[in-house]
Amino acid sequence: MKNGVKIMKLSGSQIIMEVLMEHGVDTVFGYPGGAALNVYDELYKYQDKIHHVLTAHEQGASHAADGYARATGKTGVVFATSGPGATNLVTGIATAMLDSIPMVAITCNVGSSAIGRDAFQEVSITGVTLPITKHNYFVNRIEDLADALRNAFRIANEGRKGPVLVDITKDVTDPNNLYEYTKQKPLKLADHPVVSDDLLREIARVINEAKRPVIYYGGGVNASHAQKELNEFIEKYDCPSTYTLMGAGAVRYDNPKNLGLIGMHGSMQANIAIDNADLVIALGTRFSDRVALNPRKFAKNAGIIQIDIDESEINKNVLINYQVVGDIKDVLTSLLPLINKTRHTEWLQECHKAHKWVDMELEGAKLRPRDIIETTCNMTDKETIYVTDVGQHQMWAAQYVHHIKSENFLTSGGLGTMGYGYGAAIGAQFGCPNKRVIHFTGDGSFHMNLNECCTAVSNNLPIITIIFDNKVLGMVYQWQTAFYGKRYSNTTPGRKTNYPLLAAGFGATGFEVNTLDEFKDAFQKALKIDGPVWIACNIMKEEKVLPMIPNGGTVSDMITK
């Protein structure tokens, strides 16, 4: 005891476990290896407190930690050993970085005496990940370990959230290397930026004077847990709204003020509304190149207000008129009393009169992507979590899923990571065991990490994977059709994968369907199976994601058929 505080002498491995428990961590994902043996030996002793999920590959573990974080709002934690174990995390870390997901990656390196000597499975993972983490730590002294881990959790959750990596040499985790440990509460997060009353009043004046406003929001609304305030703002201000891929679900899909997705594959109503608006209120979004495809002509008739926690995003992609650096929830809470209760009836009617793209019947199609997704939504409850990979199926899901809760739609937005879905679905299912998890994927994305099926089988996870199988790399194939003279360079892999047979080989259940009736029957059976299920849906390679605005284009360049 020291000043009434209990002090223990623990090994580095024990300190890792204790700091995790300080932060309420009860689930980690990972894969063991030589440099991590001390940590995994200690984890064995803590298995009643911390559940470790062994994945098939470290990339799957990193995506699982990401999906766990998105679905639960907690910090995802992933373990890996040195060398290739650590580098296999890179894609998952970058995915979390681009989408601002709180994650702590703990890697174990070779011993301090071997650092810099090209030892077996040695790599400078802090050097590798410096551009794709908020911060990282190299710990080669046990005295620094607890502080590095505590600060990693603080940084991952402070301001704009994101991943932090802590790399620890093997000697620091040696069971004979002891150091004083005192239990602490998690470090206090820095206060959010304070927005002046004068600026808030000026922003409110601009908002109140607008005649044709549009609210455009992104993942920052979800990260700030500001969904309630956003919806109150939309209703009080009677304003049409549109969202990025990362903002899906913050406003219900059936809210008449929800114009749908914006951008390259967004709805015509949303894109035309932005083009005709006199004011765009951007909340927690960065005007990415998939939204502002031609930055100079984006919202060309509008003043733009940008509210974001990250000052570096202000004026980065699109020049704006009014900037507010602050937390979305804080700013909306302060703005709401200053906003007049308004009616924009004519403007809303005009937005909804914008030509809607009609889902054209594809000759010979027996099973359509929209029908698959809407049938899935109609046969599951509102708490269902939908996870996607990346490609055509991702955009169809963004367009047609009945989005109700933002934490129930998980997708790789910024990095666009094919192979993200299965790992993320596993993480979501562990984080939310009482919710149904549906994994939408394409045959291209699915082949990248389908090995994680063994993880789902080993843990008896009832994840239903719906494969949009068009036998091509759909999104790139679509681009080659539209812009490259139908020169299909390496987008027709000619794979002969028998999904039901392969699923059975893993110990899962598989179906293959060709019609909507067959899909409904297979999905109904899948809902009753206690374990992972694959449903391979044979769709036509001519299916396209529409509407589409080409890179560098505007609404006038929109492709609708």
Coordinates of C-alpha atoms in Angstrom, one line a residue:
M1 CA 0.0 0.0 0.0
K2 CA 1.2 3.6 -0.7
N3 CA -1.0 6.5 0.4
G4 CA -3.9 4.2 0.7
V5 CA -3.5 2.8 -2.9
K6 CA -2.8 -0.8 -3.5
I7 CA 0.4 -1.3 -5.5
M8 CA 1.3 -4.6 -7.1
K9 CA 4.3 -5.9 -9.0
L10 CA 3.2 -7.4 -12.2
S11 CA 4.8 -8.7 -15.5
G12 CA 4.2 -6.8 -18.7
S13 CA 1.7 -9.4 -19.8
Q14 CA -0.2 -9.0 -16.6
I15 CA -0.2 -5.2 -17.0
I16 CA -1.7 -5.6 -20.5
M17 CA -4.6 -7.7 -19.1
E18 CA -5.2 -5.3 -16.2
V19 CA -5.2 -2.2 -18.3
L20 CA -7.7 -3.9 -20.7
M21 CA -10.0 -4.6 -17.8
E22 CA -9.6 -1.0 -16.6
H23 CA -11.2 0.0 -19.9
G24 CA -14.0 -2.5 -19.7
V25 CA -12.6 -4.8 -22.4
D26 CA -14.0 -8.3 -22.2
T27 CA -13.5 -9.4 -25.9
V28 CA -10.4 -9.3 -28.0
F29 CA -9.7 -10.7 -31.5
G30 CA -6.4 -12.0 -32.6
Y31 CA -3.9 -14.7 -33.5
P32 CA -0.9 -16.0 -31.5
G33 CA 2.7 -16.3 -32.5
G34 CA 6.2 -16.6 -31.1
A35 CA 6.8 -13.0 -30.0
A36 CA 3.3 -13.0 -28.4
L37 CA 3.6 -16.2 -26.4
N38 CA 4.0 -14.5 -23.0
V39 CA 0.9 -12.4 -23.6
Y40 CA -1.1 -15.4 -24.7
D41 CA 0.1 -17.5 -21.8
E42 CA -1.2 -14.7 -19.5
L43 CA -4.4 -14.5 -21.5
Y44 CA -5.0 -18.1 -20.7
K45 CA -5.1 -17.2 -17.0
Y46 CA -7.5 -14.3 -17.6
Q47 CA -9.9 -16.3 -19.9
D48 CA -12.7 -16.0 -17.4
K49 CA -12.5 -12.2 -17.6
I50 CA -11.3 -11.6 -21.2
H51 CA -12.7 -13.7 -24.1
H52 CA -10.2 -14.1 -27.0
V53 CA -11.6 -14.9 -30.4
L54 CA -9.2 -16.8 -32.6
T55 CA -9.7 -15.9 -36.3
A56 CA -8.4 -17.6 -39.4
H57 CA -6.1 -14.6 -40.3
E58 CA -5.0 -11.5 -38.6
Q59 CA -6.8 -9.3 -41.2
G60 CA -10.0 -11.0 -40.2
A61 CA -9.2 -10.2 -36.6
S62 CA -8.7 -6.5 -37.4
H63 CA -12.0 -6.4 -39.3
A64 CA -13.7 -8.2 -36.4
A65 CA -12.4 -5.6 -33.9
D66 CA -13.6 -2.9 -36.3
G67 CA -17.1 -4.5 -36.7
Y68 CA -17.3 -5.0 -32.9
A69 CA -16.6 -1.3 -32.3
R70 CA -19.1 -0.1 -34.9
A71 CA -21.9 -2.3 -33.6
T72 CA -21.4 -1.7 -29.9
G73 CA -19.9 1.8 -29.7
K74 CA -17.0 0.4 -27.6
T75 CA -13.3 0.3 -28.5
G76 CA -12.3 -2.7 -30.6
V77 CA -9.1 -4.5 -29.5
V78 CA -6.9 -6.8 -31.7
F79 CA -3.8 -8.8 -30.8
A80 CA -1.1 -10.0 -33.2
T81 CA 2.4 -11.3 -33.1
S82 CA 5.5 -9.8 -34.8
G83 CA 6.4 -9.6 -38.4
P84 CA 3.7 -11.0 -40.8
G85 CA 1.3 -11.2 -37.9
A86 CA 1.6 -7.4 -37.4
T87 CA 1.6 -6.5 -41.1
N88 CA -1.5 -8.6 -41.7
L89 CA -3.3 -6.0 -39.5
V90 CA -2.5 -3.2 -41.8
T91 CA -5.5 -3.2 -44.1
G92 CA -7.9 -3.5 -41.1
I93 CA -6.1 -0.6 -39.3
A94 CA -6.3 1.5 -42.5
T95 CA -10.0 0.7 -42.8
A96 CA -10.7 1.9 -39.3
M97 CA -8.6 5.0 -39.8
L98 CA -10.5 6.1 -42.9
D99 CA -13.8 5.6 -41.2
S100 CA -12.8 7.0 -37.8
I101 CA -13.4 3.8 -35.8
P102 CA -11.9 3.5 -32.3
M103 CA -9.5 0.5 -32.2
V104 CA -6.5 -0.4 -30.2
A105 CA -4.1 -2.9 -31.9
I106 CA -1.5 -4.5 -29.6
T107 CA 1.4 -6.2 -31.4
C108 CA 4.3 -8.1 -29.9
N109 CA 7.7 -7.6 -31.4
V110 CA 11.0 -9.5 -31.0
G111 CA 13.1 -8.8 -27.9
S112 CA 14.8 -5.4 -27.5
S113 CA 18.3 -6.9 -28.1
A114 CA 17.2 -8.2 -31.5
I115 CA 15.5 -5.0 -32.7
G116 CA 17.2 -3.6 -35.8
R117 CA 19.1 -6.9 -36.5
D118 CA 16.6 -8.3 -39.0
A119 CA 15.7 -11.0 -36.5
F120 CA 13.2 -13.7 -37.4
Q121 CA 9.7 -12.2 -37.9
E122 CA 11.0 -8.7 -37.0
V123 CA 9.4 -5.6 -38.6
S124 CA 9.0 -2.0 -37.6
I125 CA 5.3 -2.1 -37.4
T126 CA 5.2 1.4 -35.9
G127 CA 7.0 2.7 -39.0
V128 CA 4.7 0.8 -41.3
T129 CA 1.5 2.1 -39.6
L130 CA 2.5 5.7 -38.9
P131 CA 0.4 7.1 -41.7
I132 CA -2.7 4.9 -40.9
T133 CA -3.0 5.4 -37.2
K134 CA -4.0 8.4 -35.1
H135 CA -0.8 7.6 -33.0
N136 CA 1.3 4.6 -32.2
Y137 CA 3.7 3.5 -29.5
F138 CA 6.9 1.4 -29.5
V139 CA 7.3 0.1 -25.9
N140 CA 10.7 -1.5 -25.0
R141 CA 10.6 -0.6 -21.3
I142 CA 8.1 -2.1 -18.9
E143 CA 8.0 1.2 -17.1
D144 CA 6.3 2.8 -20.1
L145 CA 3.8 0.0 -20.8
A146 CA 0.7 1.0 -18.7
D147 CA 0.9 4.6 -19.7
A148 CA 1.2 3.8 -23.4
L149 CA -1.9 1.5 -23.3
R150 CA -4.0 3.9 -21.3
N151 CA -3.1 6.7 -23.7
A152 CA -3.9 4.5 -26.7
F153 CA -7.5 4.1 -25.4
R154 CA -7.7 7.8 -24.8
I155 CA -6.4 8.8 -28.2
A156 CA -8.6 6.3 -30.0
N157 CA -11.7 7.9 -28.5
E158 CA -10.7 11.5 -28.3
G159 CA -11.9 14.1 -30.9
R160 CA -12.1 12.4 -34.2
K161 CA -11.9 8.7 -33.3
G162 CA -9.5 6.2 -34.9
P163 CA -7.0 3.4 -34.4
V164 CA -3.9 3.4 -32.2
L165 CA -1.2 0.8 -32.3
V166 CA 1.0 -0.3 -29.3
D167 CA 4.0 -2.4 -30.3
I168 CA 5.7 -4.2 -27.3
T169 CA 9.0 -6.0 -27.3
K170 CA 9.0 -9.6 -26.0
D171 CA 11.3 -8.8 -23.0
V172 CA 8.7 -6.3 -21.7
T173 CA 6.2 -9.2 -21.5
D174 CA 8.6 -11.7 -19.9
P175 CA 7.0 -13.2 -16.8
N176 CA 10.2 -12.6 -14.8
N177 CA 10.2 -8.9 -15.7
L178 CA 8.1 -7.2 -13.0
Y179 CA 7.1 -3.6 -12.4
E180 CA 4.8 -1.7 -10.1
Y181 CA 1.2 -1.5 -11.2
T182 CA -1.6 0.6 -9.7
K183 CA -5.1 0.3 -11.0
Q184 CA -6.5 3.5 -12.5
K185 CA -9.6 4.8 -14.1
P186 CA -9.5 5.5 -17.8
L187 CA -7.9 8.8 -18.7
K188 CA -10.2 11.7 -19.1
L189 CA -10.9 12.7 -22.7
A190 CA -10.0 16.2 -23.8
D191 CA -12.9 18.6 -23.8
H192 CA -14.6 19.3 -27.1
P193 CA -13.8 22.6 -28.8
V194 CA -15.9 25.4 -27.5
V195 CA -18.0 27.2 -30.2
S196 CA -18.6 30.9 -29.4
D197 CA -22.1 32.2 -28.9
D198 CA -21.5 34.8 -31.6
L199 CA -20.7 32.2 -34.2
L200 CA -23.7 30.0 -33.2
R201 CA -26.0 33.0 -33.6
E202 CA -24.5 33.8 -37.0
I203 CA -24.9 30.2 -38.2
A204 CA -28.5 30.2 -36.9
R205 CA -29.3 33.4 -38.8
V206 CA -28.0 32.0 -42.0
I207 CA -30.0 28.8 -41.5
N208 CA -33.2 30.7 -40.6
E209 CA -32.9 32.8 -43.7
A210 CA -32.5 30.0 -46.2
K211 CA -35.3 29.1 -48.5
R212 CA -34.0 25.9 -50.1
P213 CA -31.8 24.2 -47.5
V214 CA -30.4 20.7 -47.5
I215 CA -28.9 18.9 -44.5
Y216 CA -26.0 16.6 -45.6
Y217 CA -24.6 14.4 -42.9
G218 CA -22.0 11.7 -42.5
G219 CA -20.3 9.4 -40.1
G220 CA -19.5 12.2 -37.7
V221 CA -23.1 12.2 -36.6
N222 CA -22.9 8.5 -35.6
A223 CA -19.5 8.9 -33.9
S224 CA -20.9 11.8 -31.8
H225 CA -24.1 9.8 -31.0
A226 CA -26.0 12.8 -32.3
Q227 CA -28.8 10.9 -34.1
K228 CA -31.5 12.2 -31.8
E229 CA -30.3 15.9 -32.2
L230 CA -30.1 15.5 -36.0
N231 CA -33.7 14.2 -36.2
E232 CA -34.9 17.0 -34.0
F233 CA -33.2 19.5 -36.2
I234 CA -34.6 18.0 -39.3
E235 CA -38.2 18.0 -37.9
K236 CA -38.1 21.5 -36.4
Y237 CA -36.5 23.0 -39.5
D238 CA -38.6 20.9 -41.9
C239 CA -35.6 20.3 -44.1
P240 CA -34.7 17.6 -46.6
S241 CA -31.7 15.6 -45.7
T242 CA -29.2 13.3 -47.5
Y243 CA -26.4 11.2 -46.2
T244 CA -23.1 9.6 -47.1
L245 CA -22.4 5.9 -46.9
M246 CA -21.1 6.3 -43.3
G247 CA -24.2 8.2 -42.3
A248 CA -26.8 5.6 -43.3
G249 CA -29.4 4.9 -40.6
A250 CA -29.1 8.1 -38.7
V251 CA -32.4 9.1 -40.2
R252 CA -35.0 6.3 -40.9
Y253 CA -35.3 5.2 -44.5
D254 CA -39.0 5.9 -44.5
N255 CA -38.8 9.5 -43.1
P256 CA -40.3 11.7 -45.9
K257 CA -37.5 14.2 -45.3
N258 CA -34.9 11.6 -46.1
L259 CA -33.9 11.9 -49.8
G260 CA -31.5 9.0 -49.7
L261 CA -27.9 8.5 -50.4
I262 CA -25.8 11.2 -52.0
G263 CA -23.0 11.0 -54.5
M264 CA -21.8 8.8 -57.3
H265 CA -24.5 6.2 -56.7
G266 CA -26.9 8.3 -54.7
S267 CA -30.5 9.0 -55.5
M268 CA -31.5 11.5 -58.1
Q269 CA -33.6 13.4 -55.5
A270 CA -30.6 13.9 -53.2
N271 CA -28.1 14.9 -55.9
I272 CA -30.6 17.3 -57.6
A273 CA -31.6 18.8 -54.3
I274 CA -27.9 19.6 -53.5
D275 CA -27.5 21.1 -57.0
N276 CA -30.6 23.4 -56.5
A277 CA -30.1 24.3 -52.8
D278 CA -29.4 27.8 -51.5
L279 CA -27.8 26.4 -48.3
V280 CA -26.1 23.1 -47.5
I281 CA -25.6 22.3 -43.9
A282 CA -22.8 19.6 -43.7
L283 CA -22.6 17.7 -40.5
G284 CA -19.7 15.4 -39.7
T285 CA -18.8 14.8 -43.3
R286 CA -15.7 15.5 -45.4
F287 CA -17.0 16.1 -49.0
S288 CA -15.2 13.0 -50.3
D289 CA -14.5 12.5 -54.0
R290 CA -17.5 10.0 -54.1
V291 CA -19.8 12.8 -53.0
A292 CA -18.3 15.9 -54.4
L293 CA -17.2 14.4 -57.7
N294 CA -16.6 17.8 -59.2
P295 CA -15.6 20.0 -56.1
R296 CA -15.8 23.2 -58.0
K297 CA -19.4 22.6 -59.1
F298 CA -20.7 20.9 -55.9
A299 CA -23.7 22.8 -54.6
K300 CA -22.8 25.6 -57.0
N301 CA -25.9 27.7 -56.0
A302 CA -25.5 27.3 -52.3
G303 CA -23.8 28.7 -49.3
I304 CA -22.2 25.9 -47.3
I305 CA -21.9 25.5 -43.5
Q306 CA -19.5 22.8 -42.4
I307 CA -19.6 21.5 -38.8
D308 CA -16.9 18.9 -38.0
I309 CA -14.8 17.9 -35.0
D310 CA -11.7 17.7 -37.2
E311 CA -10.4 21.1 -38.2
S312 CA -8.2 19.6 -40.9
E313 CA -11.4 18.6 -42.8
I314 CA -12.6 22.2 -43.1
N315 CA -12.1 23.6 -46.6
K316 CA -10.1 20.5 -47.5
N317 CA -12.1 19.3 -50.5
V318 CA -14.8 21.9 -51.0
L319 CA -14.5 25.6 -50.2
I320 CA -17.2 26.5 -47.6
N321 CA -18.7 29.8 -46.4
Y322 CA -19.2 29.1 -42.7
Q323 CA -17.1 26.8 -40.5
V324 CA -17.7 25.4 -37.1
V325 CA -15.1 23.2 -35.4
G326 CA -16.9 21.2 -32.8
D327 CA -18.6 18.0 -31.7
I328 CA -21.8 17.5 -33.7
K329 CA -23.9 16.6 -30.7
D330 CA -22.7 19.7 -28.8
V331 CA -23.2 22.1 -31.7
L332 CA -26.7 20.8 -32.6
T333 CA -27.7 20.9 -29.0
S334 CA -26.7 24.6 -28.9
L335 CA -28.2 25.4 -32.3
L336 CA -31.6 23.9 -31.8
P337 CA -33.0 26.6 -29.5
L338 CA -31.8 29.2 -32.1
I339 CA -33.5 27.6 -35.1
N340 CA -36.9 28.9 -36.0
K341 CA -39.7 26.3 -36.4
T342 CA -40.1 26.5 -40.1
R343 CA -42.0 24.9 -43.0
H344 CA -40.3 24.3 -46.3
T345 CA -43.4 22.6 -47.9
E346 CA -42.9 23.8 -51.5
W347 CA -39.1 23.0 -51.4
L348 CA -39.7 19.5 -50.0
Q349 CA -42.3 18.9 -52.7
E350 CA -39.9 20.1 -55.4
C351 CA -37.2 17.7 -54.1
H352 CA -39.6 14.8 -54.2
K353 CA -40.7 15.7 -57.7
A354 CA -37.2 15.2 -59.0
H355 CA -37.2 12.4 -61.4
K356 CA -36.8 9.1 -59.7
W357 CA -34.7 6.4 -61.3
V358 CA -36.9 3.5 -62.3
D359 CA -35.5 0.0 -61.7
M360 CA -35.5 -1.1 -65.3
E361 CA -36.3 -4.8 -65.9
L362 CA -33.3 -6.6 -67.1
E363 CA -34.3 -9.1 -69.8
G364 CA -34.0 -12.7 -68.7
A365 CA -33.3 -11.7 -65.0
K366 CA -34.9 -14.2 -62.6
L367 CA -33.4 -12.8 -59.5
R368 CA -32.8 -9.1 -58.9
P369 CA -30.5 -7.5 -56.3
R370 CA -33.2 -5.1 -55.1
D371 CA -35.6 -7.9 -54.5
I372 CA -33.0 -9.9 -52.6
I373 CA -32.3 -7.0 -50.2
E374 CA -35.9 -5.9 -49.7
T375 CA -37.0 -9.5 -49.1
T376 CA -34.3 -9.9 -46.5
C377 CA -35.4 -6.7 -44.7
N378 CA -39.0 -7.8 -44.8
M379 CA -38.2 -11.2 -43.3
T380 CA -36.0 -9.9 -40.4
D381 CA -36.6 -7.5 -37.5
K382 CA -35.6 -3.8 -37.1
E383 CA -32.7 -4.8 -34.8
T384 CA -30.9 -6.7 -37.6
I385 CA -27.3 -5.7 -38.3
Y386 CA -26.4 -5.5 -42.0
V387 CA -22.7 -5.8 -42.9
T388 CA -21.4 -5.4 -46.4
D389 CA -18.2 -6.0 -48.3
V390 CA -17.3 -3.6 -51.1
G391 CA -18.6 -3.4 -54.7
Q392 CA -21.9 -3.4 -56.4
H393 CA -23.7 -5.2 -53.6
Q394 CA -22.5 -2.6 -51.2
M395 CA -24.1 0.2 -53.2
W396 CA -27.3 -1.8 -53.6
A397 CA -27.4 -2.3 -49.8
A398 CA -26.9 1.4 -49.3
Q399 CA -29.8 2.1 -51.6
Y400 CA -32.3 -0.5 -50.6
V401 CA -31.7 -1.7 -47.0
H402 CA -34.4 -0.4 -44.6
H403 CA -31.9 1.7 -42.7
I404 CA -33.3 2.4 -39.2
K405 CA -30.2 2.6 -36.9
S406 CA -26.8 3.8 -37.9
E407 CA -25.0 1.2 -35.7
N408 CA -26.9 -1.5 -37.7
F409 CA -25.2 -0.8 -41.0
L410 CA -21.5 -1.7 -41.1
T411 CA -19.5 -1.0 -44.3
S412 CA -16.0 0.1 -45.3
G413 CA -16.6 3.6 -46.6
G414 CA -13.3 5.5 -46.9
L415 CA -10.9 2.7 -47.8
G416 CA -13.4 0.5 -49.7
T417 CA -12.0 -2.8 -48.4
M418 CA -13.0 -5.9 -50.3
G419 CA -13.0 -8.8 -47.8
Y420 CA -14.0 -6.5 -44.9
G421 CA -17.5 -8.1 -44.4
Y422 CA -17.0 -11.5 -42.9
G423 CA -14.6 -10.4 -40.2
A424 CA -16.8 -7.4 -39.4
A425 CA -19.9 -9.6 -39.2
I426 CA -18.1 -11.9 -36.7
G427 CA -17.1 -8.9 -34.6
A428 CA -20.7 -7.5 -34.7
Q429 CA -22.1 -10.9 -33.7
F430 CA -19.8 -11.2 -30.7
G431 CA -20.6 -7.6 -29.7
C432 CA -24.4 -8.1 -30.2
P433 CA -25.2 -11.7 -29.6
N434 CA -28.9 -11.1 -29.3
K435 CA -29.1 -9.5 -32.8
R436 CA -29.4 -11.1 -36.2
V437 CA -26.4 -10.4 -38.4
I438 CA -26.7 -10.5 -42.2
H439 CA -23.6 -10.3 -44.3
F440 CA -24.1 -9.0 -47.9
T441 CA -21.2 -9.8 -50.2
G442 CA -20.2 -10.3 -53.8
D443 CA -18.4 -13.3 -55.2
G444 CA -15.2 -11.1 -55.7
S445 CA -15.2 -9.8 -52.1
F446 CA -16.2 -13.0 -50.6
H447 CA -13.3 -15.0 -52.1
M448 CA -10.8 -12.6 -50.3
N449 CA -11.7 -13.6 -46.7
L450 CA -14.1 -16.5 -46.9
N451 CA -11.7 -18.5 -44.7
E452 CA -13.2 -16.7 -41.7
C453 CA -16.1 -19.1 -42.1
C454 CA -14.1 -21.5 -39.9
T455 CA -14.2 -18.8 -37.2
A456 CA -18.0 -18.5 -37.5
V457 CA -18.3 -22.3 -37.4
S458 CA -16.0 -22.8 -34.4
N459 CA -18.0 -20.3 -32.4
N460 CA -21.4 -21.4 -33.8
L461 CA -22.3 -17.9 -35.0
P462 CA -25.7 -17.7 -36.8
I463 CA -24.4 -15.2 -39.4
I464 CA -26.3 -15.4 -42.8
T465 CA -24.0 -14.6 -45.7
I466 CA -25.9 -13.6 -48.9
I467 CA -23.6 -13.8 -51.9
F468 CA -24.5 -11.7 -55.0
D469 CA -22.8 -14.1 -57.5
N470 CA -22.6 -12.6 -61.0
K471 CA -19.3 -14.4 -61.8
V472 CA -17.5 -11.1 -62.5
L473 CA -15.9 -8.4 -60.4
G474 CA -19.0 -6.4 -60.7
M475 CA -18.2 -2.8 -60.0
V476 CA -15.0 -2.8 -62.1
Y477 CA -16.8 -4.8 -64.8
Q478 CA -19.5 -2.1 -64.8
W479 CA -16.9 0.6 -65.2
Q480 CA -15.2 -1.3 -68.0
T481 CA -18.6 -1.6 -69.7
A482 CA -19.4 2.1 -69.4
F483 CA -16.0 3.7 -69.9
Y484 CA -13.5 1.2 -71.3
G485 CA -15.2 -0.1 -74.5
K486 CA -16.2 -3.4 -72.9
R487 CA -12.6 -4.5 -72.6
Y488 CA -13.0 -6.8 -69.6
S489 CA -9.4 -7.0 -68.5
N490 CA -9.2 -9.5 -65.6
T491 CA -12.7 -8.9 -64.3
T492 CA -14.1 -12.3 -65.5
P493 CA -12.2 -14.7 -63.3
G494 CA -14.1 -17.8 -64.4
R495 CA -14.3 -19.3 -60.9
K496 CA -16.3 -22.5 -60.5
T497 CA -16.8 -22.3 -56.7
N498 CA -19.5 -24.5 -55.5
Y499 CA -20.7 -22.5 -52.5
P500 CA -23.0 -25.1 -50.8
L501 CA -20.2 -27.7 -51.1
L502 CA -17.5 -25.4 -49.8
A503 CA -19.8 -24.3 -46.9
A504 CA -20.3 -27.9 -46.0
G505 CA -16.5 -28.4 -46.0
F506 CA -16.2 -25.7 -43.4
G507 CA -19.0 -27.1 -41.3
A508 CA -21.5 -24.5 -42.4
T509 CA -24.8 -24.8 -44.3
G510 CA -25.0 -23.6 -47.9
F511 CA -27.7 -22.9 -50.5
E512 CA -27.6 -21.9 -54.2
V513 CA -30.7 -20.1 -55.6
N514 CA -31.8 -18.8 -59.0
T515 CA -35.2 -17.3 -58.4
L516 CA -36.8 -15.1 -55.8
D517 CA -39.0 -17.9 -54.6
E518 CA -36.0 -20.1 -54.1
F519 CA -34.3 -17.3 -52.2
K520 CA -37.3 -16.8 -49.9
D521 CA -37.3 -20.5 -49.1
A522 CA -33.6 -20.7 -48.5
F523 CA -33.6 -17.6 -46.3
Q524 CA -36.5 -18.9 -44.3
K525 CA -34.6 -22.1 -43.6
A526 CA -31.4 -20.1 -42.8
L527 CA -33.3 -18.1 -40.1
K528 CA -33.9 -21.4 -38.3
I529 CA -30.3 -22.8 -38.5
D530 CA -28.1 -22.4 -35.4
G531 CA -24.9 -21.6 -37.1
P532 CA -23.4 -19.9 -40.2
V533 CA -25.3 -20.1 -43.5
W534 CA -24.3 -19.1 -47.0
I535 CA -26.9 -18.3 -49.7
A536 CA -25.3 -18.0 -53.2
C537 CA -27.7 -15.9 -55.4
N538 CA -27.1 -16.3 -59.1
I539 CA -27.6 -12.8 -60.6
M540 CA -26.9 -11.6 -64.1
K541 CA -23.5 -9.9 -64.8
E542 CA -25.3 -7.2 -66.7
E543 CA -26.9 -5.9 -63.5
K544 CA -25.7 -2.3 -62.8
V545 CA -25.7 0.1 -59.8
L546 CA -27.7 3.1 -61.0
P547 CA -28.0 6.0 -61.0
M548 CA -24.3 6.8 -61.5
I549 CA -22.4 10.0 -61.8
P550 CA -18.9 9.5 -63.4
N551 CA -15.8 10.8 -61.7
G552 CA -15.5 14.5 -62.3
G553 CA -19.1 14.7 -63.3
T554 CA -22.2 16.5 -62.1
V555 CA -25.9 15.8 -61.9
S556 CA -26.2 16.6 -65.6
D557 CA -23.8 13.7 -66.4
M558 CA -25.9 11.2 -64.4
I559 CA -26.2 7.8 -66.0
T560 CA -29.7 6.3 -65.4
K561 CA -29.8 3.2 -67.7

